Amino acid sequence: MFRSAAKPIPSKPIPSKPIPSGSYTATAPGGGVAARVFEVLKVYGEGDASVAALDGVSIDFAADAFTAVMGPSGSGKSTLMHCMAALDTVSSGQVFIGGVELAGLGDKQLTKLRRDKIGFVFQAYNLVPTLTAQENIELPLSIAGRKVDRQWFDTVIDTVGLRDRLGHRPNQLSGGQQQRVACARALVARPEVVFADEPTGNLDSAASAEVLAFLRSSVDDHRQTVIMVTHDPVAASYTDRVVFLADGKVVDELRNPTADDVLEEMKVLSARSVAGTAAGH
Amino acid sequence: MFKVTWRNLVARKIRLALSGFAIVLGVAFVAGSFIFTDALGGAFDGIVSGTTADVEILPEGAGQVDTFGTDARTIPASLVAELSQLTEAEMVVGTDQVQGVFVISKEGKLIGGNGPPGLAFNYNEMTAITGERILTLADGELPTTRTEVALDIDTAEKADYDIGDEVTLVTPGDPPTMKAELTGLVRFGSEGGLAGATLTIFDAQVIKDLFFGGKDVYTHVSLTAAEEVSQIQLRDAAQEVVPEGLDVVTGDEFAADQQDAIGEILGFINTFLLVFAAVALVVGTFLIINTFSILVAQRSRELALLRAMGASKKQVNRAVLSEALVVSLVGSTVGLGLGYLLAIGLKALFGVIGLDLGAADMPIQLRTILVSYAVGVIVTLIAAYLPARRASRISPVQAMRDDVALPEASLRWRFIIGAVMVAGGVALMGGGFAGSGGRGLLLIGIGMLAILIGVALMAPVLGRPIIHALGWAYRRLFGTVGNLATMNTLRNPRRTAATSSALMIGLTLVALMSILGQSAKVSTDKAIEESLTAELIVSNATGQFFSTAYGDQIRELDGVASVTTFRQATAKLGESQAYLQAVDPRSLGAALQLPVDSGSLRRFDAQSVLVSSTRAESSSLEVGDSVKLTFPAGPKAFTVAGVYPVGGAIAGDFLLSLEGLERAGIKPEDSLLFISKEPDASEAAVRSQIEDVLVDNPTVTLKNQKEFAEEQRGLINTVLYIIYALLGLAIIIAILGITNTLALSVIERTREVGLLRAVGVSRRQLRTMVRLESIAISVLGAVLGVVMGIAFGIAMQRAIADQGIDVLSIPWLLLGSFVVLAGLVGVLAAVLPARRAARLNVLEAITTE
């Protein structure tokens, strides 16, 4: 299996072209781009107290690929995902999901976008406790008033292996089963992108492996785009590409990573981050 | 631990404010009831002491207030001259007081009259025991001729009369209406407050001519003591001069007797209001229990942490209870203030029905404050005890866990306890119906309360089918949003049931009253239709008596075949009050068909009475027995000529003859006239003639049977509306309770709301979800309440069927509209929680702990 080496991102000023596909940015492999962020700036607070959580981030996320976003705590990886998933807004820059720019969309349109084009898998509390597994899976479709594609539904259910659990409520399911239900919900509406925020953070290694294998197969077998935020090198090893963030900036990326590669890169990053912190004082 | 309590209070201001609201409203009702009745009592006490002189002389027994029907006895005027010889008396004044003199305003409207008396007397310069003049001439001059009067300032202002205007008066004498020139304005006492009563001042001779047949007599004589002479010395001196048959009473004694008698009536009003306060408090208790349960549930993790750090069960328990204590103290204080405003509202409400308190003081007595705090604190602590006990049972190890479940008693036990309470309540109600009087009513009340609480306990189970039925409709109409709402309603059946129970209790009582009211109306209609043979009725809508002159004049009209006069009075039978009607036995048959259970109408004459079947039973009276009725003028014995069934046209315990009532010392004043026309006379012609007779008097009106029935229904409606208005407060508490529960639920489910929004639920859908949940809670309460109300209504109607409400009529349409209205209430209650849920920031919501 071909694996690209870690290559540092040039620290040149970013050109102000609209929607570039230049080599300064973390560029997706292959042709289509499912999601793209360009020169995204996200600032919290005002004046002297302001902190840039994202400081000019530009990344293309390839369609039909499984991408991981990694970085130490405070690197901005969660903020990036929230901004991409229409849960938060950027201070400046552009975010595209399936060719739609998020800037300027109102709450109604953003809600519709999340409903129709985005799938979510959170770390925990993914499911509505009052609904059965099946109702949870169908939730995004049913609130949109869309018909469930039975065949696709069956495929998804069989892939996650939940057929005998469909009538159960979340509290009757194990943590791993709950996450698989969440994955099924994210996929059943055939979204443009599935965002997974530490989907295995609360799971043991066996359950984690099941969930990750499922996300992997949804990309390989069903041409789904998955973007996952994680701090777990093992989880990252399931992906096609890992983008590393530090201090709100893209600092590196790996293609077809192994867990060891990722672990190594993380060590470097945290060392640099500690050094940077020390230098700052 | 106290620090923790305090920090919690400060940190949860809004949630506690919401729970405190239930206390505030309950306490406000209690405080308002007391403040209002105190104000009422104060106003009447002021009037009594403001009109009483040092010594009062009246016909024996005339000082009683708890009978009505005007005493016809008088005192010869010569007594005043004899009393004036006494050195102990500084001033001796004879007064002729007449009741039933009403002022008609410039627009032709009756002033006061709907309860408070219309008084008339001659002017005097007497000083009352308060040290103030009873009357002072404020403006203009005193009346001196037959066509001149003076009015009290308030009445003149309300009627829009100025000095020199021509005033229209309704009188109980002949002529029944008169016009007179307003010559002056008098002020009553120092403040001028008359509690809605009106005061007309006549010249001393004119009042004798108009109302006492020109005889030189007085209704009472008042004396003021000379300097250094006590009331008792004056009384003893007067006693020497006054002949047998007259009472001589000191002013203090007289005022105290009058105030006691009034206090008894006011005590009834207070009890009546406190019943509604109790309803509000029971409803409020449900909400406090509910709020604290939710608050404890939401904080269970924090409480477990306290336990883990070494706090004992007792300390956790105490922490929750001290929070409740602080909330109850704050709530009671605010409630007391709100109660004052509520008393002002009650004053306005009673003002509408004629009990005008004017500028009466609204005293907040120490008793009111103590009762308010006691009620607020005790109710809150009881309500918070159960959640507190549950909180203390949280085990320390649960602090480490993600989801802390509170130990909860099983629904099965709840259901069993509820069922036992319902069974006990039914038994109590049965006992109450079998018993009689106040004790019976109390048993019925306690029984109802037990059943209501029992049903509230069973509501989580009983309500399930209703929620499922609603859920079915919701899913059909609103799809997934409907499903989510239904599931939210079902996820915590106790909470849903407790919240809807508040509304259930309010609506049970509203439904019960509406069924009783409707049954009363239909029963009255039936009685009028079945027994009334007269075509036309003259009556006074305000319940005041009117001059006998009308009957005499109408009898002379062309086309009038007969006029049957009815009069009313009360008397005492032993210790109990007896309500009397009187009619001329010879013309009774022309007005109505009175069926007789036993005895005969033929034996009904001036020496005999007819008895209602209920009174005959309760006082063990049979045909031929002698019955002694006590009037102000003394006891009078009658023979029982027959027993008539209750529920017909005759309300009351006894039917006397007009002659019998007059002989008992009651002045002839009519309450109803039943008129039959000649068979060949046109109704329209007869009507217009009678209307000419009644012209100028807006209080006495002519009706046909249908209009008469409508008037009766109107009286029932007035009572119903007052009761609805008072129950409205319980409903408001219930609405707040729903808002409170929903708001707390939304806070509790912040994360879930965030998730829903993240996966694409729109704000509008979220609002709909909360709204549907709210509607489900309210409709559940309404359905349970209406069902209970129907059950109680049927039971009550059966129990009092022999007291005139003999037809059961259930206003289905009205009851149905209560349920629909409850749905709207649900929408209203959901406004704020729904807005809050919709406005939650999605990102913050999903990332909350």
PDB file of N, CA and C in Angstrom, chain B residues 154-182:
ATOM      1  N   ASP B 154     -72.542  60.300  48.293  1.00  0.00           N
ATOM      2  CA  ASP B 154     -72.149  59.258  47.332  1.00  0.00           C
ATOM      3  C   ASP B 154     -73.276  58.913  46.372  1.00  0.00           C
ATOM      4  N   THR B 155     -74.463  58.743  46.953  1.00  0.00           N
ATOM      5  CA  THR B 155     -75.596  58.349  46.121  1.00  0.00           C
ATOM      6  C   THR B 155     -75.916  59.428  45.097  1.00  0.00           C
ATOM      7  N   ALA B 156     -75.918  60.662  45.552  1.00  0.00           N
ATOM      8  CA  ALA B 156     -76.226  61.773  44.638  1.00  0.00           C
ATOM      9  C   ALA B 156     -75.211  61.804  43.497  1.00  0.00           C
ATOM     10  N   GLU B 157     -73.943  61.549  43.856  1.00  0.00           N
ATOM     11  CA  GLU B 157     -72.901  61.591  42.836  1.00  0.00           C
ATOM     12  C   GLU B 157     -73.077  60.458  41.837  1.00  0.00           C
ATOM     13  N   LYS B 158     -73.346  59.247  42.360  1.00  0.00           N
ATOM     14  CA  LYS B 158     -73.536  58.095  41.472  1.00  0.00           C
ATOM     15  C   LYS B 158     -74.736  58.284  40.556  1.00  0.00           C
ATOM     16  N   ALA B 159     -75.783  58.912  41.099  1.00  0.00           N
ATOM     17  CA  ALA B 159     -77.004  59.082  40.313  1.00  0.00           C
ATOM     18  C   ALA B 159     -76.938  60.340  39.457  1.00  0.00           C
ATOM     19  N   ASP B 160     -75.837  61.089  39.624  1.00  0.00           N
ATOM     20  CA  ASP B 160     -75.628  62.295  38.833  1.00  0.00           C
ATOM     21  C   ASP B 160     -76.684  63.366  39.122  1.00  0.00           C
ATOM     22  N   TYR B 161     -77.064  63.506  40.397  1.00  0.00           N
ATOM     23  CA  TYR B 161     -78.041  64.527  40.784  1.00  0.00           C
ATOM     24  C   TYR B 161     -77.354  65.705  41.474  1.00  0.00           C
ATOM     25  N   ASP B 162     -77.777  66.901  41.113  1.00  0.00           N
ATOM     26  CA  ASP B 162     -77.309  68.099  41.814  1.00  0.00           C
ATOM     27  C   ASP B 162     -78.481  68.698  42.583  1.00  0.00           C
ATOM     28  N   ILE B 163     -78.143  69.546  43.530  1.00  0.00           N
ATOM     29  CA  ILE B 163     -79.200  70.201  44.301  1.00  0.00           C
ATOM     30  C   ILE B 163     -80.109  70.968  43.347  1.00  0.00           C
ATOM     31  N   GLY B 164     -81.428  70.797  43.573  1.00  0.00           N
ATOM     32  CA  GLY B 164     -82.383  71.455  42.701  1.00  0.00           C
ATOM     33  C   GLY B 164     -82.955  70.510  41.661  1.00  0.00           C
ATOM     34  N   ASP B 165     -82.272  69.376  41.403  1.00  0.00           N
ATOM     35  CA  ASP B 165     -82.773  68.403  40.420  1.00  0.00           C
ATOM     36  C   ASP B 165     -83.997  67.676  40.961  1.00  0.00           C
ATOM     37  N   GLU B 166     -84.749  67.115  40.026  1.00  0.00           N
ATOM     38  CA  GLU B 166     -85.875  66.280  40.426  1.00  0.00           C
ATOM     39  C   GLU B 166     -85.403  64.834  40.521  1.00  0.00           C
ATOM     40  N   VAL B 167     -85.565  64.243  41.694  1.00  0.00           N
ATOM     41  CA  VAL B 167     -85.070  62.890  41.965  1.00  0.00           C
ATOM     42  C   VAL B 167     -86.219  61.900  41.870  1.00  0.00           C
ATOM     43  N   THR B 168     -85.965  60.747  41.213  1.00  0.00           N
ATOM     44  CA  THR B 168     -86.981  59.695  41.176  1.00  0.00           C
ATOM     45  C   THR B 168     -86.648  58.658  42.239  1.00  0.00           C
ATOM     46  N   LEU B 169     -87.671  58.300  43.037  1.00  0.00           N
ATOM     47  CA  LEU B 169     -87.464  57.324  44.111  1.00  0.00           C
ATOM     48  C   LEU B 169     -88.434  56.170  43.957  1.00  0.00           C
ATOM     49  N   VAL B 170     -87.961  54.963  44.293  1.00  0.00           N
ATOM     50  CA  VAL B 170     -88.834  53.804  44.402  1.00  0.00           C
ATOM     51  C   VAL B 170     -89.078  53.599  45.886  1.00  0.00           C
ATOM     52  N   THR B 171     -90.321  53.411  46.286  1.00  0.00           N
ATOM     53  CA  THR B 171     -90.599  53.237  47.710  1.00  0.00           C
ATOM     54  C   THR B 171     -91.411  51.964  47.936  1.00  0.00           C
ATOM     55  N   PRO B 172     -91.388  51.471  49.154  1.00  0.00           N
ATOM     56  CA  PRO B 172     -92.202  50.299  49.453  1.00  0.00           C
ATOM     57  C   PRO B 172     -93.642  50.689  49.790  1.00  0.00           C
ATOM     58  N   GLY B 173     -93.917  51.971  49.813  1.00  0.00           N
ATOM     59  CA  GLY B 173     -95.255  52.409  50.209  1.00  0.00           C
ATOM     60  C   GLY B 173     -96.111  52.758  48.996  1.00  0.00           C
ATOM     61  N   ASP B 174     -97.103  53.590  49.244  1.00  0.00           N
ATOM     62  CA  ASP B 174     -97.999  54.011  48.176  1.00  0.00           C
ATOM     63  C   ASP B 174     -97.922  55.519  48.088  1.00  0.00           C
ATOM     64  N   PRO B 175     -97.575  56.172  47.024  1.00  0.00           N
ATOM     65  CA  PRO B 175     -97.290  55.571  45.715  1.00  0.00           C
ATOM     66  C   PRO B 175     -95.933  54.842  45.681  1.00  0.00           C
ATOM     67  N   PRO B 176     -95.833  53.822  44.814  1.00  0.00           N
ATOM     68  CA  PRO B 176     -94.600  53.046  44.750  1.00  0.00           C
ATOM     69  C   PRO B 176     -93.433  53.791  44.125  1.00  0.00           C
ATOM     70  N   THR B 177     -93.694  54.811  43.328  1.00  0.00           N
ATOM     71  CA  THR B 177     -92.595  55.667  42.880  1.00  0.00           C
ATOM     72  C   THR B 177     -92.996  57.106  43.136  1.00  0.00           C
ATOM     73  N   MET B 178     -91.992  57.925  43.387  1.00  0.00           N
ATOM     74  CA  MET B 178     -92.320  59.337  43.591  1.00  0.00           C
ATOM     75  C   MET B 178     -91.180  60.204  43.077  1.00  0.00           C
ATOM     76  N   LYS B 179     -91.525  61.464  42.807  1.00  0.00           N
ATOM     77  CA  LYS B 179     -90.510  62.410  42.386  1.00  0.00           C
ATOM     78  C   LYS B 179     -90.416  63.508  43.434  1.00  0.00           C
ATOM     79  N   ALA B 180     -89.205  63.929  43.716  1.00  0.00           N
ATOM     80  CA  ALA B 180     -89.030  64.979  44.717  1.00  0.00           C
ATOM     81  C   ALA B 180     -87.822  65.819  44.358  1.00  0.00           C
ATOM     82  N   GLU B 181     -87.828  67.042  44.849  1.00  0.00           N
ATOM     83  CA  GLU B 181     -86.713  67.936  44.559  1.00  0.00           C
ATOM     84  C   GLU B 181     -85.583  67.684  45.547  1.00  0.00           C
ATOM     85  N   LEU B 182     -84.354  67.624  45.033  1.00  0.00           N
ATOM     86  CA  LEU B 182     -83.198  67.430  45.904  1.00  0.00           C
ATOM     87  C   LEU B 182     -82.815  68.782  46.509  1.00  0.00           C
TER      88      LEU B 182
END
